[in-house]
XYZ file of C-alpha atoms in Angstrom:
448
model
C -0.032 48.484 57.122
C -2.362 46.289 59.264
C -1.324 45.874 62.984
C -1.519 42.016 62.664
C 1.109 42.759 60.011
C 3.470 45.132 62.264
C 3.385 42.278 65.166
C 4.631 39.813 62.704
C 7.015 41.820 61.556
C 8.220 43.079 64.959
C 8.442 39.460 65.951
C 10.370 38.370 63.010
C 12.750 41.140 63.654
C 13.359 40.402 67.172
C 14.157 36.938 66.479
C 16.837 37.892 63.989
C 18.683 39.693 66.628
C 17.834 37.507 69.002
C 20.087 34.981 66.162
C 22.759 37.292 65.702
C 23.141 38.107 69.371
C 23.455 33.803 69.873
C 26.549 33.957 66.820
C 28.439 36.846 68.337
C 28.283 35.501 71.785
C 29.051 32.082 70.627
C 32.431 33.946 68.128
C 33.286 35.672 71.911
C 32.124 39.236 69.862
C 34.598 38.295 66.534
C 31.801 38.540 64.316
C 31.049 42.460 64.671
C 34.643 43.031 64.066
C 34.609 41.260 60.953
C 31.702 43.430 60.131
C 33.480 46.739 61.019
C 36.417 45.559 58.535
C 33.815 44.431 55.602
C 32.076 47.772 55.300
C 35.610 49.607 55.634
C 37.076 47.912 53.066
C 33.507 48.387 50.966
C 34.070 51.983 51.381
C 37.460 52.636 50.625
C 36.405 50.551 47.020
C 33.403 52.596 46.367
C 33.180 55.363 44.327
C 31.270 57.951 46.884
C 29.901 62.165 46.627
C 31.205 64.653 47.650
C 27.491 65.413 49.461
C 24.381 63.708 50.540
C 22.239 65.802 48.257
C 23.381 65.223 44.808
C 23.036 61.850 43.516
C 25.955 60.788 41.028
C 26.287 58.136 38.497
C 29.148 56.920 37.023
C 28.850 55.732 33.680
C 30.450 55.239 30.436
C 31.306 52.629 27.865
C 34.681 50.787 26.016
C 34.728 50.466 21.797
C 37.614 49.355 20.622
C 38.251 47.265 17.392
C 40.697 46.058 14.733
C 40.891 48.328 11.091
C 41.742 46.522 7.983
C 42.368 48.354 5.451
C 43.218 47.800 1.322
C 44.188 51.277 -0.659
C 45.152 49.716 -4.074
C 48.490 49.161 -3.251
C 49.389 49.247 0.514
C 46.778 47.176 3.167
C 47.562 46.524 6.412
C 45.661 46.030 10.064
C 45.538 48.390 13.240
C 43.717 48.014 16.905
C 42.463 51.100 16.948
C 39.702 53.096 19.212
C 36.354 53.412 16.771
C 35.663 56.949 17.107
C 32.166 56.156 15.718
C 31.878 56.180 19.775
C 34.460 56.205 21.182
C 35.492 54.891 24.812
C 34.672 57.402 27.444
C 33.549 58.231 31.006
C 30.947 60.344 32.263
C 29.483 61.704 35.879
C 25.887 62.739 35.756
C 23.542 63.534 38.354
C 21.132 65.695 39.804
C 19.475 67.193 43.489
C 15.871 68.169 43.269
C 15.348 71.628 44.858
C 11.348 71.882 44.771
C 8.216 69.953 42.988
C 8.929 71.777 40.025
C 12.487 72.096 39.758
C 15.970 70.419 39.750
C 19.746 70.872 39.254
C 21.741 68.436 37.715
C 25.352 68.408 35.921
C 27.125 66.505 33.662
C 30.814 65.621 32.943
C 32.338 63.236 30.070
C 35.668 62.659 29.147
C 36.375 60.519 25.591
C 39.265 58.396 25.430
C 41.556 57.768 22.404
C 44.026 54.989 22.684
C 44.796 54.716 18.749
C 42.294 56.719 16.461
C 39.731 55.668 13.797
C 39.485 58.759 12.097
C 42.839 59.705 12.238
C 45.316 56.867 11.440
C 47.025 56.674 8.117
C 49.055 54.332 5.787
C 52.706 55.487 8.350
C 50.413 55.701 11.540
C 48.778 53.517 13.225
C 47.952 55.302 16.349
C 46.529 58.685 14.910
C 45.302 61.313 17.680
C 45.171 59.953 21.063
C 44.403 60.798 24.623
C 41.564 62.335 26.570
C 39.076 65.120 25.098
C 36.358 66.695 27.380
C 33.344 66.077 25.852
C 30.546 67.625 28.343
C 31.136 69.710 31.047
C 27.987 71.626 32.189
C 25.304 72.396 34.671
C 21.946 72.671 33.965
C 18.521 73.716 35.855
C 15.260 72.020 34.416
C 11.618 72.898 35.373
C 9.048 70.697 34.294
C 6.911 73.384 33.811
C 9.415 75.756 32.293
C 12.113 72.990 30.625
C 15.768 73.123 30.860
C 19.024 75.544 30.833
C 22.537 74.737 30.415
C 25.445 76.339 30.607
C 29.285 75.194 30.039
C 30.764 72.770 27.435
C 28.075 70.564 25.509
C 26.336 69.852 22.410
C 23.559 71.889 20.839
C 20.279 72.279 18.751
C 22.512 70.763 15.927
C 24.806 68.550 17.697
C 23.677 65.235 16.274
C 20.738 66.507 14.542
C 21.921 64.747 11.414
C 22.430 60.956 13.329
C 19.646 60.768 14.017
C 19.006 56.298 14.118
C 16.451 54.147 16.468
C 18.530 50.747 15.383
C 21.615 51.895 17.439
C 24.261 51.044 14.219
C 25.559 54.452 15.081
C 28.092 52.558 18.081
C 29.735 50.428 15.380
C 29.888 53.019 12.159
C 27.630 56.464 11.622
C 25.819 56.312 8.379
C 25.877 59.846 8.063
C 29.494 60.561 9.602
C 31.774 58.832 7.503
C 35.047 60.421 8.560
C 34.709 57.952 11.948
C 36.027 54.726 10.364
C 39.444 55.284 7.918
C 39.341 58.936 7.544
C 42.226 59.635 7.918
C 43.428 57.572 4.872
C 45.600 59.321 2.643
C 44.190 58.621 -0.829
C 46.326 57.389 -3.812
C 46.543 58.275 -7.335
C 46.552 55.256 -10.067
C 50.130 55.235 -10.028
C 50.442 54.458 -6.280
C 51.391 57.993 -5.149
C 49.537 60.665 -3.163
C 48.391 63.550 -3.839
C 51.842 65.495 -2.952
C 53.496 62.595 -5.538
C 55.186 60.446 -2.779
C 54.925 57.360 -1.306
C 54.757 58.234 2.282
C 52.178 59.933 3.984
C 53.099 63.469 4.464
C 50.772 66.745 6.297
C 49.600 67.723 2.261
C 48.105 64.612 1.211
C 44.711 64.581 0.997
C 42.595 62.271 2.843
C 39.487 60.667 2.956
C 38.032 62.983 5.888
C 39.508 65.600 4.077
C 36.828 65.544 1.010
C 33.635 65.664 3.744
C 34.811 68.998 4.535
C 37.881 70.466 5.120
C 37.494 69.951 8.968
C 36.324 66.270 8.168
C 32.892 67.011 10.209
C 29.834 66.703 7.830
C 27.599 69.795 6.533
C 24.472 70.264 8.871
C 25.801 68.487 11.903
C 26.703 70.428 15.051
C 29.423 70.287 17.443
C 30.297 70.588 21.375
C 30.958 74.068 22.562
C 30.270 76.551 25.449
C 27.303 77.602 25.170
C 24.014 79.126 26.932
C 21.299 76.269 25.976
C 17.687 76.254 26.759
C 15.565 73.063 25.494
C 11.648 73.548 25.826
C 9.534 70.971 27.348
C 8.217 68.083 25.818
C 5.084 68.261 24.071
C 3.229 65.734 22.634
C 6.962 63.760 21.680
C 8.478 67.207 20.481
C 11.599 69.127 22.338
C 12.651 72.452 20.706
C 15.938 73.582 21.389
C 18.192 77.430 20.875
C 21.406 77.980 22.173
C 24.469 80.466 21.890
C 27.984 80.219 22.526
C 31.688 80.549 21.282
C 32.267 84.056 19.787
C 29.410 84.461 18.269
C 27.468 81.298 16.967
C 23.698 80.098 17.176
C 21.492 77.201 16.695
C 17.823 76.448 16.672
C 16.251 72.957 15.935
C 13.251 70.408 16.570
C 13.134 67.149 17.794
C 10.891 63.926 17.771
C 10.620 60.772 19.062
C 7.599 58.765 19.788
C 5.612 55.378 18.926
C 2.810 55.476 16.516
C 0.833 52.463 15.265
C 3.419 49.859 15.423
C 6.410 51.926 14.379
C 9.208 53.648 16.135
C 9.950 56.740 15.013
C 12.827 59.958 15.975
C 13.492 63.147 13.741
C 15.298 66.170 14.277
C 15.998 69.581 12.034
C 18.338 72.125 13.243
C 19.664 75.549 11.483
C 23.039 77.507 13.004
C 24.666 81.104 11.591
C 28.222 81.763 13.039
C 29.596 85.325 12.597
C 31.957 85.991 14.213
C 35.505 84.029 15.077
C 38.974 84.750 16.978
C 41.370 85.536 15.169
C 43.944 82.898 16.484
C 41.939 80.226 14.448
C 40.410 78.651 17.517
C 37.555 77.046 16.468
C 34.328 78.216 18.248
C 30.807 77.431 16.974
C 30.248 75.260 13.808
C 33.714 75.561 11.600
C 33.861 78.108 9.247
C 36.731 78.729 6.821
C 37.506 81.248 9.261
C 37.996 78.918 11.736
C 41.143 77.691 10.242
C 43.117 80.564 9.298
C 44.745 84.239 11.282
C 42.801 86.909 8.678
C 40.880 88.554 10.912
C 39.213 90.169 7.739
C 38.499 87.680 5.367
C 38.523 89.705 1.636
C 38.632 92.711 3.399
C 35.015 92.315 4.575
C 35.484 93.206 8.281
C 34.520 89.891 9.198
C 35.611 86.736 11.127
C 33.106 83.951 9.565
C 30.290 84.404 7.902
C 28.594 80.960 7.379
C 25.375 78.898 8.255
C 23.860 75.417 8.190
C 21.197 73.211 7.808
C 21.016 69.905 9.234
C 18.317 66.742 9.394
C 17.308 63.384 10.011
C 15.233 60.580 10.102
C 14.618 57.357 11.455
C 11.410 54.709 11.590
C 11.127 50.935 12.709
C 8.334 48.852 12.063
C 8.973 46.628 15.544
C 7.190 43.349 14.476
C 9.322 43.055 11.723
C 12.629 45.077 13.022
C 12.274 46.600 9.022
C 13.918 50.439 9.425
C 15.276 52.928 7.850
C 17.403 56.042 8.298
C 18.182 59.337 6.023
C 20.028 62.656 6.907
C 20.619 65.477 4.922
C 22.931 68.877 5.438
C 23.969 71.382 3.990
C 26.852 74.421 4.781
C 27.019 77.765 2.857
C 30.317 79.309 3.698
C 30.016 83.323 2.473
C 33.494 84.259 2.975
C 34.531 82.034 0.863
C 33.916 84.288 -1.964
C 35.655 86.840 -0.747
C 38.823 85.467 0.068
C 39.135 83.418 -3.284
C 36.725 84.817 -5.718
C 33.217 84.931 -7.210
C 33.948 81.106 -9.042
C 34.379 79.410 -5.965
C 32.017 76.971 -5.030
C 30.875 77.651 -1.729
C 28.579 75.331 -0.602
C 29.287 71.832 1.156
C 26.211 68.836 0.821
C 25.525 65.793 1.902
C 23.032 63.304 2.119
C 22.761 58.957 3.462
C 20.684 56.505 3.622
C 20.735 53.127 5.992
C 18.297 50.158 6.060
C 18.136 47.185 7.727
C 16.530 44.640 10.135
C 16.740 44.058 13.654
C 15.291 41.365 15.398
C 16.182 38.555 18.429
C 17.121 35.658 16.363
C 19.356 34.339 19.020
C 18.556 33.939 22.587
C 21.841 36.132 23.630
C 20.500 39.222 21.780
C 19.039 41.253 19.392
C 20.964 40.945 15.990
C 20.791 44.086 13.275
C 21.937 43.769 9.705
C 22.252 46.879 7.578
C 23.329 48.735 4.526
C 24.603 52.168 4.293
C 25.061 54.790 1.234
C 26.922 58.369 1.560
C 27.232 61.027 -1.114
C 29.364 63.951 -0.176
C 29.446 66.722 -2.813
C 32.143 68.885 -1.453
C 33.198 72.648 -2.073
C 36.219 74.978 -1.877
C 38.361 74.959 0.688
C 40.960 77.186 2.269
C 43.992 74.608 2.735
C 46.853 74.522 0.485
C 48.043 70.913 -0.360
C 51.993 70.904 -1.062
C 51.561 70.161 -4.901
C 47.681 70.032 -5.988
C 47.147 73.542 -4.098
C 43.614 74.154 -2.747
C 40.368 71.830 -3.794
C 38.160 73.399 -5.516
C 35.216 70.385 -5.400
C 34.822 66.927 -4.905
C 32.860 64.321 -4.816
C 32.661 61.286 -2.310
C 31.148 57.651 -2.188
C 30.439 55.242 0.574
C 29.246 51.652 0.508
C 28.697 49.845 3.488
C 27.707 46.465 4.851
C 27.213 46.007 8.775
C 26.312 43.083 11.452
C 25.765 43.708 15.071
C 25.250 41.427 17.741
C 24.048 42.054 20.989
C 24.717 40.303 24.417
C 22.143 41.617 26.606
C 23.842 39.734 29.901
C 26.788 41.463 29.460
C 25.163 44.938 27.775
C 27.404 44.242 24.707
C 27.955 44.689 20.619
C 29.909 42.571 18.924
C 30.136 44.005 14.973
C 31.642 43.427 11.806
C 31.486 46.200 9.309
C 32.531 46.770 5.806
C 33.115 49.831 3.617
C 33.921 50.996 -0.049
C 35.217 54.766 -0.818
C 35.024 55.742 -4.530
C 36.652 59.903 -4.185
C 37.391 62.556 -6.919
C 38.311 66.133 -6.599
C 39.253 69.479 -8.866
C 42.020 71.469 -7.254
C 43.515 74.712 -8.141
C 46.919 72.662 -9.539
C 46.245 69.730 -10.872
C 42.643 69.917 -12.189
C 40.370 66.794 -11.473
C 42.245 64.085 -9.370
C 40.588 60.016 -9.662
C 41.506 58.454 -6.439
C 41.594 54.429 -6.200
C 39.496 53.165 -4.124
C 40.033 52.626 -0.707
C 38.223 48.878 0.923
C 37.898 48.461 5.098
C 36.520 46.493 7.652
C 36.259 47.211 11.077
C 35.259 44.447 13.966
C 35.434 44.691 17.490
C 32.953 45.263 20.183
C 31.375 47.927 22.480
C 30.570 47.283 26.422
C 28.544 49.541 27.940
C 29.017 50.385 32.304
């Protein structure tokens, strides 16, 4: 800075204290006590860290909507959390330590008031309540790239999401248990699948038929883990971790921009051998997961399953034109064992979503989509009260979807609707044709 240019701006600061000086004389010395009691009272209100070194940020967003629903015989309406994304809180931050490296940390909470995925014809509510979602530290190098360790998501976790429109805050094209899952389904004479008319623990749902956990083939989930995520190289981030028992992942990422399209991809693969015993669910689920043999068929084993997960997504941005497409697939081993050579132990899926996005409207960007699922479902190791275990099944999804943005007030507004077509052989009652099951879901999602 110029010294002609430090005089004026000496001179213009003396002269503002020369002004405040005047007020507080002329206030008899009120006006600094005022001041005292403003910036105590903005520091009892403000959220503040525990240190001077680590920054924190206090983030987080609110989705909550109203569920219609139509079965055949029974609809009705709920308020209901959309578990698509649900409401939640998070702390992040991060202290650098050198030129090359960092520490940071991360802590999320989700937040259930009345459940998406887990209401039903006699519940409205579902599963509620607070789940910790991340809870981890990490150190990153930009030379070397990044460890974690604790509770969070790896190579897989979202690998088969994968979407540069941002439809996956109102309803996941390739995670379909999110919005009505937990819908018991109803045979053509208006029962369910354990022949009553009330929802009961061995009726099979909608969530049910993705897998017997409800989460998709291919797609990973939040454990703790030891994580390490490369560098990023010309757009590309690989990722391993391990965790739980005994579970790993490996996967690829992309994102970049490329001649007037947007573009992100991911693959990811996962083998998890080894579970406790208790049925606490550790890696990617198994049918081990879910049960007390601690030697499945007599094999000496836990869980003996992998995975494949990907996904896809490109935007043209002049036009907002884009598509999406995901694909996974689970091969459970043990599955065999415990029930037989016949058993069909592989779980499938695949979707497709296309749409445009583009600022019609002054307020915000506006996106209007189309989704298809196919879910081609194996065995499973549950026992329904009267159809006993399913054997295979089949599941369709047709969706329609608007979404409205308010960039002022980083909003969604949506309004999405969905068609379920199910089937399924079980061990009892050989193939079972469900009636269709007809939603819509609108509400809105505010981001902080």
């Amino acid at each position: 800075m110029s010294a002609g240019r430090l005089s004026l701006l000496a001179a213009a600061s003396m002269a503002l204290l020369g002004s405040v000086s005047a007020q507080a004389a002329d206030l008899g010395g009120d006006c600094c006590a005022d001041l005292e009691e403003r910036i105590a009272e903005l520091e009892s209100t403000t959220a503040r860290k525990g240190n001077r070194k680590v920054k924190l940020e206090v983030s987080g967003h609110v989705n909550e909507a109203v569920l219609f629903w139509d079965d055949g015989f029974e609809d009705n309406a709920y308020v209901v959390t959309n578990d698509a994304a649900r409401t939640r809180f998070r702390f992040k931050g991060d202290a650098k330590i050198n030129s090359d490296f960092k520490a940071g940390y991360l802590l999320e909470v989700g937040v259930r008031s009345a459940n998406s995925k887990r209401s039903n014809q006699d519940d409205p509510i579902g599963e509620v309540g607070f789940d910790v979602r991340h809870s981890v530290w990490y150190l990153d190098s930009k030379t070397f790239g990044r460890v974690w360790v604790g509770l969070t998501g790896g190579a897989a976790e979202g690998v088969t999401e994968i979407n540069v429109a941002g439809t996956g805050d109102v309803a996941k094209y390739s995670d379909a248990e999110d919005m009505g899952g937990g819908l018991a389904l109803r045979l053509a004479n208006g029962t369910f699948s354990s022949g009553g008319t009330a929802v009961t623990g061995g009726d099979i749902t909608i969530r049910r038929l993705i897998r017997d956990s409800g989460n998709q083939a291919g797609e990973g989930r939040r454990y703790n883990m030891i994580r390490y995520d490369t560098p990023e190289i010309a757009g590309f981030v690989a990722t391993a971790n391990w965790g739980g028992d005994d579970a790993w992942e490996i996967g690829l990422r992309y994102k970049g921009e490329f001649a007037g399209f947007k573009m992100a991809a991911g693959v990811a693969y996962g083998e998890n051998s080894e579970a406790p015993a208790t049925g606490v669910v550790v890696g990617f689920e198994c049918v081990a997961n879910r049960t007390t043999d601690a030697n499945i068929g007599g094999t000496g084993k836990d869980a003996d399953c992998n995975q494949f997960g990907a996904s896809g997504s490109i935007m043209h941005e002049a036009t907002g034109l884009y598509v999406n497409a995901a694909y996974g697939v689970l091969e459970d081993d043990l599955l065999k064992a415990r029930f037989g050579a016949a058993t069909d132990d592989k779980h499938e899926f695949y979707a497709l979503e296309a749409g445009i996005q583009q600022k019609w409207f002054p307020i915000g960007k506006t996106t209007i989509f189309g989704q298809y699922y196919n879910a081609d479902g194996g065995s499973t190791d549950r026992n329904y009260t009267t159809v006993g275990r399913i054997l295979n099944s089949e599941l369709d999804i047709y969706s329609l979807g608007v979404m409205q943005g308010v960039d002022a007030a980083a909003m969604n507004f949506y309004a999405m609707y969905r068609h379920v077509e199910a089937e399924a052989t079980t061990t009892n009652s050989g193939t079972l044709q469900f009636e269709d099951v007809d939603m819509v879901m609108t509400g809105a999602i505010i981001k902080f």
